[in-house]
Structures are given as C-alpha cells and as structure tokens.
Amino acid sequence: VVGGKVKKPGKRGRKPAKIDLKAKLERSRQSARECRARKKLRYQYLEELVSSRERAICALREELEMYKQWCMAMDQGKIPSEIRALLTGEEQNKSQQNSSRHPKAGKTDANTNLLLGN
C-alpha cells in the first residue's frame, strides 16, 4: 500500500499497445524505402566528389608537366614564351607603378634583362 492505493505486482511503465501488424509492416517498408533513398543520395554525392577530385588531379598533373617542360627548356638556355610574356608583363606593371611614384620611369631590373637576353 503506497499513499492509500494498492499497487498491483507486475511490470512497470506503459503497457504495450496492440499494434496492427499490417501497419507495422508498412512502416517498416516505408523506413526501408527512405533508407535506400538516403543511401542512393549519399553515393551520388560521393561519386560526384570523387570525379571532381579526379579532374583536379588531372589538371594539376598537366600543370606539373608544363612546369617540367619549362624547366628543361631553361636548363638548355631557352626561355619559354609563356615565361617571357610573364616577365615582360611584370616589367610593364613595375614601370607603370614606378611612373606613378617617381618621375624616373623606364628603369629595368638587371635580373630581368639578363633573363630576357637584353
């Protein structure tokens, strides 16, 4: 006797409701369908991620090969046209910056002249 009430011996908590077996099976099927859909989306995302990383790797390999060829050409004393354009572009930018700061414009860097063969 607790608080004036008589307790019945047995299990505590809620009594299990009588669940319709067909409804339970349908919920299970629906849950399985949702799980498969989530799994499919996850795999699609991962496949897209892998393919984008593979494309990035290919682009980096091509860039590395280009740099290797530039280095081999420079080892032979040749300056690739891309590097020449890059250096002359930098020289033009420097001269434009210097002309806006100093009245003596047109001075070139000695190292750039050596690389360009001037």
PDB file of C-alpha atoms in Angstrom:
ATOM      1  CA  VAL A   1       0.000   0.000   0.000  1.00  0.00           C
ATOM      2  CA  VAL A   2       1.501   3.310  -1.137  1.00  0.00           C
ATOM      3  CA  GLY A   3      -0.268   6.600  -0.465  1.00  0.00           C
ATOM      4  CA  GLY A   4      -3.523   4.835   0.263  1.00  0.00           C
ATOM      5  CA  LYS A   5      -3.508   2.962  -3.041  1.00  0.00           C
ATOM      6  CA  VAL A   6      -2.969  -0.692  -3.525  1.00  0.00           C
ATOM      7  CA  LYS A   7      -0.276  -1.496  -6.089  1.00  0.00           C
ATOM      8  CA  LYS A   8      -0.574  -4.447  -8.351  1.00  0.00           C
ATOM      9  CA  PRO A   9       2.562  -6.508  -8.749  1.00  0.00           C
ATOM     10  CA  GLY A  10       3.947  -6.710 -12.273  1.00  0.00           C
ATOM     11  CA  LYS A  11       5.790  -4.750 -14.937  1.00  0.00           C
ATOM     12  CA  ARG A  12       6.285  -1.022 -14.695  1.00  0.00           C
ATOM     13  CA  GLY A  13       5.676   1.561 -17.395  1.00  0.00           C
ATOM     14  CA  ARG A  14       3.226   1.734 -20.216  1.00  0.00           C
ATOM     15  CA  LYS A  15       1.518  -1.363 -21.385  1.00  0.00           C
ATOM     16  CA  PRO A  16       2.349  -2.186 -24.986  1.00  0.00           C
ATOM     17  CA  ALA A  17      -0.429  -1.017 -27.243  1.00  0.00           C
ATOM     18  CA  LYS A  18      -1.855  -3.567 -29.550  1.00  0.00           C
ATOM     19  CA  ILE A  19      -0.294  -2.519 -32.859  1.00  0.00           C
ATOM     20  CA  ASP A  20      -1.841  -3.592 -36.074  1.00  0.00           C
ATOM     21  CA  LEU A  21       0.607  -5.968 -37.748  1.00  0.00           C
ATOM     22  CA  LYS A  22      -0.137  -4.627 -41.238  1.00  0.00           C
ATOM     23  CA  ALA A  23       0.531  -1.041 -40.151  1.00  0.00           C
ATOM     24  CA  LYS A  24       3.800  -2.116 -38.521  1.00  0.00           C
ATOM     25  CA  LEU A  25       4.933  -3.874 -41.700  1.00  0.00           C
ATOM     26  CA  GLU A  26       4.018  -0.828 -43.808  1.00  0.00           C
ATOM     27  CA  ARG A  27       6.004   1.485 -41.526  1.00  0.00           C
ATOM     28  CA  SER A  28       8.948  -0.889 -41.785  1.00  0.00           C
ATOM     29  CA  ARG A  29       8.718  -0.905 -45.597  1.00  0.00           C
ATOM     30  CA  GLN A  30       8.486   2.895 -45.685  1.00  0.00           C
ATOM     31  CA  SER A  31      11.504   3.194 -43.418  1.00  0.00           C
ATOM     32  CA  ALA A  32      13.461   0.828 -45.673  1.00  0.00           C
ATOM     33  CA  ARG A  33      12.491   2.878 -48.764  1.00  0.00           C
ATOM     34  CA  GLU A  34      13.657   6.082 -47.079  1.00  0.00           C
ATOM     35  CA  CYS A  35      16.903   4.433 -46.005  1.00  0.00           C
ATOM     36  CA  ARG A  36      17.597   3.268 -49.578  1.00  0.00           C
ATOM     37  CA  ALA A  37      16.840   6.756 -50.916  1.00  0.00           C
ATOM     38  CA  ARG A  38      19.256   8.349 -48.409  1.00  0.00           C
ATOM     39  CA  LYS A  39      21.904   5.776 -49.293  1.00  0.00           C
ATOM     40  CA  LYS A  40      21.463   6.474 -53.012  1.00  0.00           C
ATOM     41  CA  LEU A  41      21.844  10.226 -52.455  1.00  0.00           C
ATOM     42  CA  ARG A  42      24.938   9.672 -50.322  1.00  0.00           C
ATOM     43  CA  TYR A  43      26.563   7.517 -53.016  1.00  0.00           C
ATOM     44  CA  GLN A  44      25.705  10.066 -55.720  1.00  0.00           C
ATOM     45  CA  TYR A  45      27.329  12.806 -53.647  1.00  0.00           C
ATOM     46  CA  LEU A  46      30.447  10.698 -53.072  1.00  0.00           C
ATOM     47  CA  GLU A  47      30.709   9.791 -56.769  1.00  0.00           C
ATOM     48  CA  GLU A  48      30.484  13.476 -57.747  1.00  0.00           C
ATOM     49  CA  LEU A  49      33.120  14.311 -55.146  1.00  0.00           C
ATOM     50  CA  VAL A  50      35.465  11.615 -56.462  1.00  0.00           C
ATOM     51  CA  SER A  51      35.020  12.716 -60.081  1.00  0.00           C
ATOM     52  CA  SER A  52      35.679  16.376 -59.223  1.00  0.00           C
ATOM     53  CA  ARG A  53      38.830  15.380 -57.320  1.00  0.00           C
ATOM     54  CA  GLU A  54      39.972  13.235 -60.259  1.00  0.00           C
ATOM     55  CA  ARG A  55      39.505  16.200 -62.622  1.00  0.00           C
ATOM     56  CA  ALA A  56      41.516  18.395 -60.258  1.00  0.00           C
ATOM     57  CA  ILE A  57      44.285  15.792 -60.135  1.00  0.00           C
ATOM     58  CA  CYS A  58      44.419  15.620 -63.943  1.00  0.00           C
ATOM     59  CA  ALA A  59      44.622  19.414 -64.190  1.00  0.00           C
ATOM     60  CA  LEU A  60      47.441  19.501 -61.627  1.00  0.00           C
ATOM     61  CA  ARG A  61      49.343  16.760 -63.467  1.00  0.00           C
ATOM     62  CA  GLU A  62      49.078  18.722 -66.716  1.00  0.00           C
ATOM     63  CA  GLU A  63      50.304  21.857 -64.953  1.00  0.00           C
ATOM     64  CA  LEU A  64      53.205  19.935 -63.421  1.00  0.00           C
ATOM     65  CA  GLU A  65      54.174  18.550 -66.828  1.00  0.00           C
ATOM     66  CA  MET A  66      54.125  22.074 -68.272  1.00  0.00           C
ATOM     67  CA  TYR A  67      56.418  23.301 -65.493  1.00  0.00           C
ATOM     68  CA  LYS A  68      58.775  20.363 -66.079  1.00  0.00           C
ATOM     69  CA  GLN A  69      58.996  21.263 -69.762  1.00  0.00           C
ATOM     70  CA  TRP A  70      59.672  24.905 -68.894  1.00  0.00           C
ATOM     71  CA  CYS A  71      62.461  23.867 -66.528  1.00  0.00           C
ATOM     72  CA  MET A  72      64.050  21.589 -69.126  1.00  0.00           C
ATOM     73  CA  ALA A  73      63.934  24.414 -71.693  1.00  0.00           C
ATOM     74  CA  MET A  74      65.500  26.856 -69.231  1.00  0.00           C
ATOM     75  CA  ASP A  75      68.216  24.308 -68.409  1.00  0.00           C
ATOM     76  CA  GLN A  76      69.063  24.353 -72.119  1.00  0.00           C
ATOM     77  CA  GLY A  77      69.274  28.152 -72.055  1.00  0.00           C
ATOM     78  CA  LYS A  78      65.931  28.777 -73.727  1.00  0.00           C
ATOM     79  CA  ILE A  79      63.219  30.907 -72.197  1.00  0.00           C
ATOM     80  CA  PRO A  80      59.692  29.654 -72.920  1.00  0.00           C
ATOM     81  CA  SER A  81      57.433  32.253 -74.478  1.00  0.00           C
ATOM     82  CA  GLU A  82      54.986  31.968 -71.564  1.00  0.00           C
ATOM     83  CA  ILE A  83      57.676  32.922 -69.051  1.00  0.00           C
ATOM     84  CA  ARG A  84      58.923  35.706 -71.300  1.00  0.00           C
ATOM     85  CA  ALA A  85      55.382  37.107 -71.507  1.00  0.00           C
ATOM     86  CA  LEU A  86      55.017  36.772 -67.749  1.00  0.00           C
ATOM     87  CA  LEU A  87      58.274  38.604 -67.116  1.00  0.00           C
ATOM     88  CA  THR A  88      57.566  41.370 -69.595  1.00  0.00           C
ATOM     89  CA  GLY A  89      54.072  41.730 -68.133  1.00  0.00           C
ATOM     90  CA  GLU A  90      55.575  42.106 -64.657  1.00  0.00           C
ATOM     91  CA  GLU A  91      58.102  44.590 -66.000  1.00  0.00           C
ATOM     92  CA  GLN A  92      55.316  46.656 -67.539  1.00  0.00           C
ATOM     93  CA  ASN A  93      53.404  46.579 -64.242  1.00  0.00           C
ATOM     94  CA  LYS A  94      56.514  47.665 -62.338  1.00  0.00           C
ATOM     95  CA  SER A  95      57.231  50.505 -64.742  1.00  0.00           C
ATOM     96  CA  GLN A  96      53.616  51.667 -64.509  1.00  0.00           C
ATOM     97  CA  GLN A  97      53.797  51.618 -60.721  1.00  0.00           C
ATOM     98  CA  ASN A  98      57.170  53.390 -60.716  1.00  0.00           C
ATOM     99  CA  SER A  99      55.995  56.034 -63.175  1.00  0.00           C
ATOM    100  CA  SER A 100      53.122  56.908 -60.868  1.00  0.00           C
ATOM    101  CA  ARG A 101      55.500  57.154 -57.874  1.00  0.00           C
ATOM    102  CA  HIS A 102      58.753  58.524 -59.355  1.00  0.00           C
ATOM    103  CA  PRO A 103      59.466  60.817 -62.288  1.00  0.00           C
ATOM    104  CA  LYS A 104      62.288  58.486 -63.447  1.00  0.00           C
ATOM    105  CA  ALA A 105      60.290  55.818 -65.288  1.00  0.00           C
ATOM    106  CA  GLY A 106      61.611  53.162 -67.605  1.00  0.00           C
ATOM    107  CA  LYS A 107      64.379  51.673 -65.439  1.00  0.00           C
ATOM    108  CA  THR A 108      64.555  47.902 -65.791  1.00  0.00           C
ATOM    109  CA  ASP A 109      65.660  45.303 -63.345  1.00  0.00           C
ATOM    110  CA  ALA A 110      69.112  43.892 -64.182  1.00  0.00           C
ATOM    111  CA  ASN A 111      67.983  40.312 -63.478  1.00  0.00           C
ATOM    112  CA  THR A 112      65.005  40.635 -65.809  1.00  0.00           C
ATOM    113  CA  ASN A 113      67.274  41.965 -68.546  1.00  0.00           C
ATOM    114  CA  LEU A 114      69.605  39.005 -68.095  1.00  0.00           C
ATOM    115  CA  LEU A 115      66.722  36.527 -68.285  1.00  0.00           C
ATOM    116  CA  LEU A 116      65.224  38.197 -71.334  1.00  0.00           C
ATOM    117  CA  GLY A 117      68.577  38.473 -73.081  1.00  0.00           C
ATOM    118  CA  ASN A 118      68.516  42.299 -73.271  1.00  0.00           C
TER     119      ASN A 118
END
